[in-house]
Amino acid sequence: MKGKKWYQTAEVAEEYEDKRFSRGGRLIDRREKQAVLSALDPLEDKRILEIACGTGRFSAMLAAQDAEVIGLDISDAMLSQGREKARRSGVDDRLEFIRGDAARLPFPDDHFDAVLAMRFFHLIPNPDRYLREIRRVTSDQLVFDTFNTPSTRTVYNWLLPMGSRLYSEMDVRGMLDRAEFDLVSAEHDFLVPYGLYRAIPGPIADAIYRADERLGRTDVGENLASVTYWDSRVRE
């Protein structure tokens, strides 16, 4: 998995959210959380597994909405940050963090109502392997995102130290079909790469995003979106 060692360092874990989701990055955080909440609603008493949960950015939010959440990650440093976040947010009674490998999930079949996998599929070399395991443990739903091709992400990828796996819609539909999931909906977002938003103040980022969003509603914009949020269900 790309970035496996990088994400496990204490220094990266401690600075992760401040570095990624400050300034214009708050816009990214807000948009991703809106997409997750919309896809998983209603949340009350829903049993959810978040794989590659990192510092618990989504897990804590879902627990605050009365879901029963387990956050799984391979990085002890990230999980430590997540546990502290859960404690501060007062949701540690509904949220548990576990260190584990998403390719070998330590749960019985159909244990969860939904699995959430944000910022995950761009890191893995063999999505089919992980999707089979996700399919085993969820009885109903999988929500995830991908970075896309063709998009501005292709150019941005050249500048990243570890790169990202990029997906076309055909790629996503194919891997979901092989894992026996049916695609319910797809929401395309962010023509402008994330890196630009993180580098500028929030008000400027908001102004750029308003133009980005308008263009994104066009056929051209949909085809060039750098990220897509996918909602899928277990095939009956």
mmCIF file of C-alpha atoms in Angstrom:
data_model
loop_
_atom_site.group_PDB
_atom_site.id
_atom_site.type_symbol
_atom_site.label_atom_id
_atom_site.label_comp_id
_atom_site.label_asym_id
_atom_site.label_seq_id
_atom_site.Cartn_x
_atom_site.Cartn_y
_atom_site.Cartn_z
ATOM 1 C CA MET A 1 0.000 0.000 0.000
ATOM 2 C CA LYS A 2 1.314 3.442 -0.941
ATOM 3 C CA GLY A 3 2.339 5.644 1.970
ATOM 4 C CA LYS A 4 2.107 2.815 4.505
ATOM 5 C CA LYS A 5 5.250 3.810 6.406
ATOM 6 C CA TRP A 6 4.660 7.539 5.976
ATOM 7 C CA TYR A 7 1.207 7.434 7.619
ATOM 8 C CA GLN A 8 2.532 5.492 10.609
ATOM 9 C CA THR A 9 4.930 8.151 11.861
ATOM 10 C CA ALA A 10 3.869 10.105 14.945
ATOM 11 C CA GLU A 11 4.936 13.404 13.381
ATOM 12 C CA VAL A 12 2.676 12.934 10.353
ATOM 13 C CA ALA A 13 -0.270 11.831 12.516
ATOM 14 C CA GLU A 14 0.029 14.817 14.857
ATOM 15 C CA GLU A 15 0.172 17.341 12.009
ATOM 16 C CA TYR A 16 -2.132 15.558 9.563
ATOM 17 C CA GLU A 17 -5.387 17.465 10.036
ATOM 18 C CA ASP A 18 -3.798 20.872 10.588
ATOM 19 C CA LYS A 19 -1.736 20.468 7.427
ATOM 20 C CA ARG A 20 -4.491 19.002 5.240
ATOM 21 C CA PHE A 21 -7.603 20.745 6.519
ATOM 22 C CA SER A 22 -6.645 24.247 7.578
ATOM 23 C CA ARG A 23 -7.008 27.372 5.421
ATOM 24 C CA GLY A 24 -8.758 26.376 2.185
ATOM 25 C CA GLY A 25 -8.544 22.747 3.252
ATOM 26 C CA ARG A 26 -11.540 23.367 5.511
ATOM 27 C CA LEU A 27 -13.614 23.533 2.338
ATOM 28 C CA ILE A 28 -12.421 20.056 1.340
ATOM 29 C CA ASP A 29 -13.248 18.726 4.808
ATOM 30 C CA ARG A 30 -16.718 20.273 4.682
ATOM 31 C CA ARG A 31 -17.533 18.918 1.229
ATOM 32 C CA GLU A 32 -16.341 15.395 2.022
ATOM 33 C CA LYS A 33 -18.330 15.269 5.242
ATOM 34 C CA GLN A 34 -21.459 16.498 3.451
ATOM 35 C CA ALA A 35 -21.100 13.725 0.885
ATOM 36 C CA VAL A 36 -20.599 11.050 3.557
ATOM 37 C CA LEU A 37 -23.551 12.189 5.664
ATOM 38 C CA SER A 38 -25.819 12.359 2.622
ATOM 39 C CA ALA A 39 -24.918 8.835 1.505
ATOM 40 C CA LEU A 40 -25.172 7.176 4.936
ATOM 41 C CA ASP A 41 -28.296 8.932 6.243
ATOM 42 C CA PRO A 42 -30.167 7.879 8.393
ATOM 43 C CA LEU A 43 -27.414 7.174 10.903
ATOM 44 C CA GLU A 44 -29.127 6.441 14.214
ATOM 45 C CA ASP A 45 -28.011 3.026 15.519
ATOM 46 C CA LYS A 46 -26.476 2.108 12.147
ATOM 47 C CA ARG A 47 -23.419 -0.109 12.582
ATOM 48 C CA ILE A 48 -20.594 1.321 10.463
ATOM 49 C CA LEU A 49 -17.019 0.288 9.800
ATOM 50 C CA GLU A 50 -14.634 2.951 8.544
ATOM 51 C CA ILE A 51 -11.522 1.438 7.002
ATOM 52 C CA ALA A 52 -8.356 3.541 6.749
ATOM 53 C CA CYS A 53 -9.989 5.821 9.309
ATOM 54 C CA GLY A 54 -6.782 7.747 10.032
ATOM 55 C CA THR A 55 -7.331 10.310 12.777
ATOM 56 C CA GLY A 56 -11.061 9.594 12.955
ATOM 57 C CA ARG A 57 -12.256 12.642 11.054
ATOM 58 C CA PHE A 58 -15.305 10.802 9.694
ATOM 59 C CA SER A 59 -15.668 8.193 12.445
ATOM 60 C CA ALA A 60 -16.135 10.817 15.167
ATOM 61 C CA MET A 61 -18.644 12.703 13.031
ATOM 62 C CA LEU A 62 -20.726 9.559 12.455
ATOM 63 C CA ALA A 63 -20.640 8.585 16.130
ATOM 64 C CA ALA A 64 -21.858 12.088 16.996
ATOM 65 C CA GLN A 65 -24.890 11.344 14.790
ATOM 66 C CA ASP A 66 -25.693 8.255 16.920
ATOM 67 C CA ALA A 67 -24.147 5.606 14.697
ATOM 68 C CA GLU A 68 -22.187 2.722 16.242
ATOM 69 C CA VAL A 69 -18.761 3.041 14.638
ATOM 70 C CA ILE A 70 -15.549 1.057 14.457
ATOM 71 C CA GLY A 71 -12.579 2.832 12.919
ATOM 72 C CA LEU A 72 -9.846 0.584 11.530
ATOM 73 C CA ASP A 73 -6.407 1.707 10.437
ATOM 74 C CA ILE A 74 -2.925 0.231 10.104
ATOM 75 C CA SER A 75 -1.255 3.184 11.851
ATOM 76 C CA ASP A 76 -1.042 3.235 15.653
ATOM 77 C CA ALA A 77 -0.070 6.907 15.498
ATOM 78 C CA MET A 78 -3.201 7.840 13.551
ATOM 79 C CA LEU A 79 -5.413 5.754 15.848
ATOM 80 C CA SER A 80 -3.951 7.485 18.893
ATOM 81 C CA GLN A 81 -5.060 10.814 17.448
ATOM 82 C CA GLY A 82 -8.491 9.351 16.729
ATOM 83 C CA ARG A 83 -8.980 8.108 20.279
ATOM 84 C CA GLU A 84 -8.097 11.531 21.634
ATOM 85 C CA LYS A 85 -10.562 13.134 19.200
ATOM 86 C CA ALA A 86 -13.322 10.734 20.305
ATOM 87 C CA ARG A 87 -12.612 11.481 23.966
ATOM 88 C CA ARG A 88 -12.704 15.252 23.420
ATOM 89 C CA SER A 89 -15.911 14.960 21.382
ATOM 90 C CA GLY A 90 -17.616 12.799 23.989
ATOM 91 C CA VAL A 91 -18.360 9.972 21.525
ATOM 92 C CA ASP A 92 -15.963 7.332 22.818
ATOM 93 C CA ASP A 93 -18.925 5.250 24.044
ATOM 94 C CA ARG A 94 -20.098 4.841 20.412
ATOM 95 C CA LEU A 95 -16.723 4.720 18.694
ATOM 96 C CA GLU A 96 -13.962 2.114 18.911
ATOM 97 C CA PHE A 97 -10.618 2.232 17.119
ATOM 98 C CA ILE A 98 -8.844 -0.975 16.078
ATOM 99 C CA ARG A 99 -5.488 -1.517 14.401
ATOM 100 C CA GLY A 100 -5.854 -3.882 11.474
ATOM 101 C CA ASP A 101 -5.385 -4.670 7.806
ATOM 102 C CA ALA A 102 -8.310 -3.868 5.485
ATOM 103 C CA ALA A 103 -7.409 -6.912 3.374
ATOM 104 C CA ARG A 104 -8.039 -9.229 6.374
ATOM 105 C CA LEU A 105 -10.848 -7.677 8.392
ATOM 106 C CA PRO A 106 -11.245 -9.171 11.892
ATOM 107 C CA PHE A 107 -15.050 -9.305 11.787
ATOM 108 C CA PRO A 108 -17.688 -11.948 10.973
ATOM 109 C CA ASP A 109 -19.719 -11.963 7.772
ATOM 110 C CA ASP A 110 -22.428 -9.278 7.402
ATOM 111 C CA HIS A 111 -21.369 -7.665 10.673
ATOM 112 C CA PHE A 112 -21.923 -4.058 9.558
ATOM 113 C CA ASP A 113 -24.768 -2.164 7.949
ATOM 114 C CA ALA A 114 -22.278 -0.049 6.014
ATOM 115 C CA VAL A 115 -18.584 0.326 5.275
ATOM 116 C CA LEU A 116 -17.002 3.713 4.648
ATOM 117 C CA ALA A 117 -13.680 3.994 2.790
ATOM 118 C CA MET A 118 -12.603 7.593 2.187
ATOM 119 C CA ARG A 119 -9.101 8.485 0.953
ATOM 120 C CA PHE A 120 -8.335 4.783 0.635
ATOM 121 C CA PHE A 121 -8.721 3.431 -2.893
ATOM 122 C CA HIS A 122 -6.091 5.737 -4.361
ATOM 123 C CA LEU A 123 -3.484 4.071 -2.101
ATOM 124 C CA ILE A 124 -4.051 0.389 -2.861
ATOM 125 C CA PRO A 125 -2.582 -1.713 -5.696
ATOM 126 C CA ASN A 126 -5.342 -4.343 -5.896
ATOM 127 C CA PRO A 127 -8.833 -2.957 -5.194
ATOM 128 C CA ASP A 128 -10.591 -6.261 -5.979
ATOM 129 C CA ARG A 129 -8.844 -7.956 -3.069
ATOM 130 C CA TYR A 130 -10.078 -5.319 -0.617
ATOM 131 C CA LEU A 131 -13.562 -5.127 -2.092
ATOM 132 C CA ARG A 132 -14.094 -8.855 -1.613
ATOM 133 C CA GLU A 133 -13.294 -8.470 2.068
ATOM 134 C CA ILE A 134 -15.495 -5.376 2.399
ATOM 135 C CA ARG A 135 -18.342 -7.265 0.716
ATOM 136 C CA ARG A 136 -17.947 -10.074 3.237
ATOM 137 C CA VAL A 137 -18.418 -7.867 6.305
ATOM 138 C CA THR A 138 -21.195 -5.528 5.140
ATOM 139 C CA SER A 139 -24.807 -6.569 4.806
ATOM 140 C CA ASP A 140 -25.892 -3.541 2.797
ATOM 141 C CA GLN A 141 -23.789 -0.518 1.844
ATOM 142 C CA LEU A 142 -20.345 0.671 0.766
ATOM 143 C CA VAL A 143 -19.537 4.384 0.477
ATOM 144 C CA PHE A 144 -16.143 5.450 -0.872
ATOM 145 C CA ASP A 145 -14.320 7.974 -3.013
ATOM 146 C CA THR A 146 -11.815 7.808 -5.838
ATOM 147 C CA PHE A 147 -9.458 10.201 -7.563
ATOM 148 C CA ASN A 148 -10.283 10.210 -11.237
ATOM 149 C CA THR A 149 -8.878 10.073 -14.699
ATOM 150 C CA PRO A 150 -9.177 12.070 -16.868
ATOM 151 C CA SER A 151 -8.946 15.059 -14.549
ATOM 152 C CA THR A 152 -6.590 17.737 -13.262
ATOM 153 C CA ARG A 153 -5.538 15.147 -10.690
ATOM 154 C CA THR A 154 -3.458 13.532 -13.426
ATOM 155 C CA VAL A 155 -1.216 16.590 -13.567
ATOM 156 C CA TYR A 156 -1.190 17.019 -9.787
ATOM 157 C CA ASN A 157 -0.182 13.372 -9.394
ATOM 158 C CA TRP A 158 3.181 14.085 -10.986
ATOM 159 C CA LEU A 159 4.027 16.383 -8.075
ATOM 160 C CA LEU A 160 3.077 13.990 -5.286
ATOM 161 C CA PRO A 161 5.839 12.030 -3.544
ATOM 162 C CA MET A 162 3.919 8.731 -3.681
ATOM 163 C CA GLY A 163 1.343 9.407 -6.387
ATOM 164 C CA SER A 164 -2.237 8.141 -6.436
ATOM 165 C CA ARG A 165 -4.115 5.401 -8.214
ATOM 166 C CA LEU A 166 -6.618 7.051 -10.541
ATOM 167 C CA TYR A 167 -9.904 5.505 -11.680
ATOM 168 C CA SER A 168 -12.305 5.965 -14.554
ATOM 169 C CA GLU A 169 -16.029 5.383 -14.094
ATOM 170 C CA MET A 170 -15.634 2.173 -16.075
ATOM 171 C CA ASP A 171 -12.940 1.029 -13.631
ATOM 172 C CA VAL A 172 -15.229 1.655 -10.650
ATOM 173 C CA ARG A 173 -18.272 0.010 -12.204
ATOM 174 C CA GLY A 174 -16.183 -3.014 -13.135
ATOM 175 C CA MET A 175 -14.674 -3.550 -9.700
ATOM 176 C CA LEU A 176 -18.047 -3.064 -7.981
ATOM 177 C CA ASP A 177 -19.641 -5.587 -10.328
ATOM 178 C CA ARG A 178 -16.916 -8.163 -9.630
ATOM 179 C CA ALA A 179 -17.459 -7.738 -5.883
ATOM 180 C CA GLU A 180 -21.260 -7.989 -6.272
ATOM 181 C CA PHE A 181 -22.129 -4.415 -5.431
ATOM 182 C CA ASP A 182 -24.611 -2.291 -7.401
ATOM 183 C CA LEU A 183 -23.850 1.394 -7.902
ATOM 184 C CA VAL A 184 -26.634 3.592 -6.485
ATOM 185 C CA SER A 185 -25.272 7.083 -7.056
ATOM 186 C CA ALA A 186 -22.142 9.062 -7.876
ATOM 187 C CA GLU A 187 -21.388 12.662 -6.945
ATOM 188 C CA HIS A 188 -18.554 14.343 -8.854
ATOM 189 C CA ASP A 189 -16.582 17.177 -7.268
ATOM 190 C CA PHE A 190 -13.502 19.433 -7.435
ATOM 191 C CA LEU A 191 -12.248 20.298 -10.894
ATOM 192 C CA VAL A 192 -9.422 22.209 -9.222
ATOM 193 C CA PRO A 193 -6.919 19.914 -7.430
ATOM 194 C CA TYR A 194 -7.004 19.741 -3.644
ATOM 195 C CA GLY A 195 -3.472 21.092 -3.406
ATOM 196 C CA LEU A 196 -4.493 24.534 -4.643
ATOM 197 C CA TYR A 197 -7.294 24.842 -2.110
ATOM 198 C CA ARG A 198 -4.973 23.924 0.757
ATOM 199 C CA ALA A 199 -2.498 26.592 -0.272
ATOM 200 C CA ILE A 200 -4.883 29.571 -0.125
ATOM 201 C CA PRO A 201 -6.993 31.279 2.559
ATOM 202 C CA GLY A 202 -10.499 29.970 3.191
ATOM 203 C CA PRO A 203 -12.479 32.916 1.724
ATOM 204 C CA ILE A 204 -10.504 32.731 -1.527
ATOM 205 C CA ALA A 205 -10.974 28.958 -1.638
ATOM 206 C CA ASP A 206 -14.733 29.408 -1.203
ATOM 207 C CA ALA A 207 -14.869 31.881 -4.095
ATOM 208 C CA ILE A 208 -12.907 29.576 -6.392
ATOM 209 C CA TYR A 209 -15.078 26.637 -5.399
ATOM 210 C CA ARG A 210 -18.283 28.493 -6.330
ATOM 211 C CA ALA A 211 -16.971 28.812 -9.882
ATOM 212 C CA ASP A 212 -15.660 25.231 -9.737
ATOM 213 C CA GLU A 213 -19.103 23.997 -8.660
ATOM 214 C CA ARG A 214 -20.928 25.834 -11.464
ATOM 215 C CA LEU A 215 -18.626 24.357 -14.100
ATOM 216 C CA GLY A 216 -18.885 20.985 -12.415
ATOM 217 C CA ARG A 217 -22.626 20.856 -13.123
ATOM 218 C CA THR A 218 -21.953 20.862 -16.868
ATOM 219 C CA ASP A 219 -21.239 17.737 -18.920
ATOM 220 C CA VAL A 220 -17.642 18.849 -19.375
ATOM 221 C CA GLY A 221 -17.255 19.471 -15.638
ATOM 222 C CA GLU A 222 -18.637 16.073 -14.664
ATOM 223 C CA ASN A 223 -16.199 14.344 -16.985
ATOM 224 C CA LEU A 224 -13.200 16.227 -15.574
ATOM 225 C CA ALA A 225 -13.989 16.113 -11.827
ATOM 226 C CA SER A 226 -10.928 15.121 -9.827
ATOM 227 C CA VAL A 227 -12.862 13.190 -7.162
ATOM 228 C CA THR A 228 -16.092 11.181 -7.066
ATOM 229 C CA TYR A 229 -18.095 10.007 -4.050
ATOM 230 C CA TRP A 230 -19.690 6.618 -4.762
ATOM 231 C CA ASP A 231 -22.666 5.038 -2.975
ATOM 232 C CA SER A 232 -23.168 1.324 -3.625
ATOM 233 C CA ARG A 233 -25.288 -1.489 -2.205
ATOM 234 C CA VAL A 234 -24.832 -5.223 -1.837
ATOM 235 C CA ARG A 235 -26.387 -7.009 -4.797
ATOM 236 C CA GLU A 236 -29.447 -9.017 -3.849
#
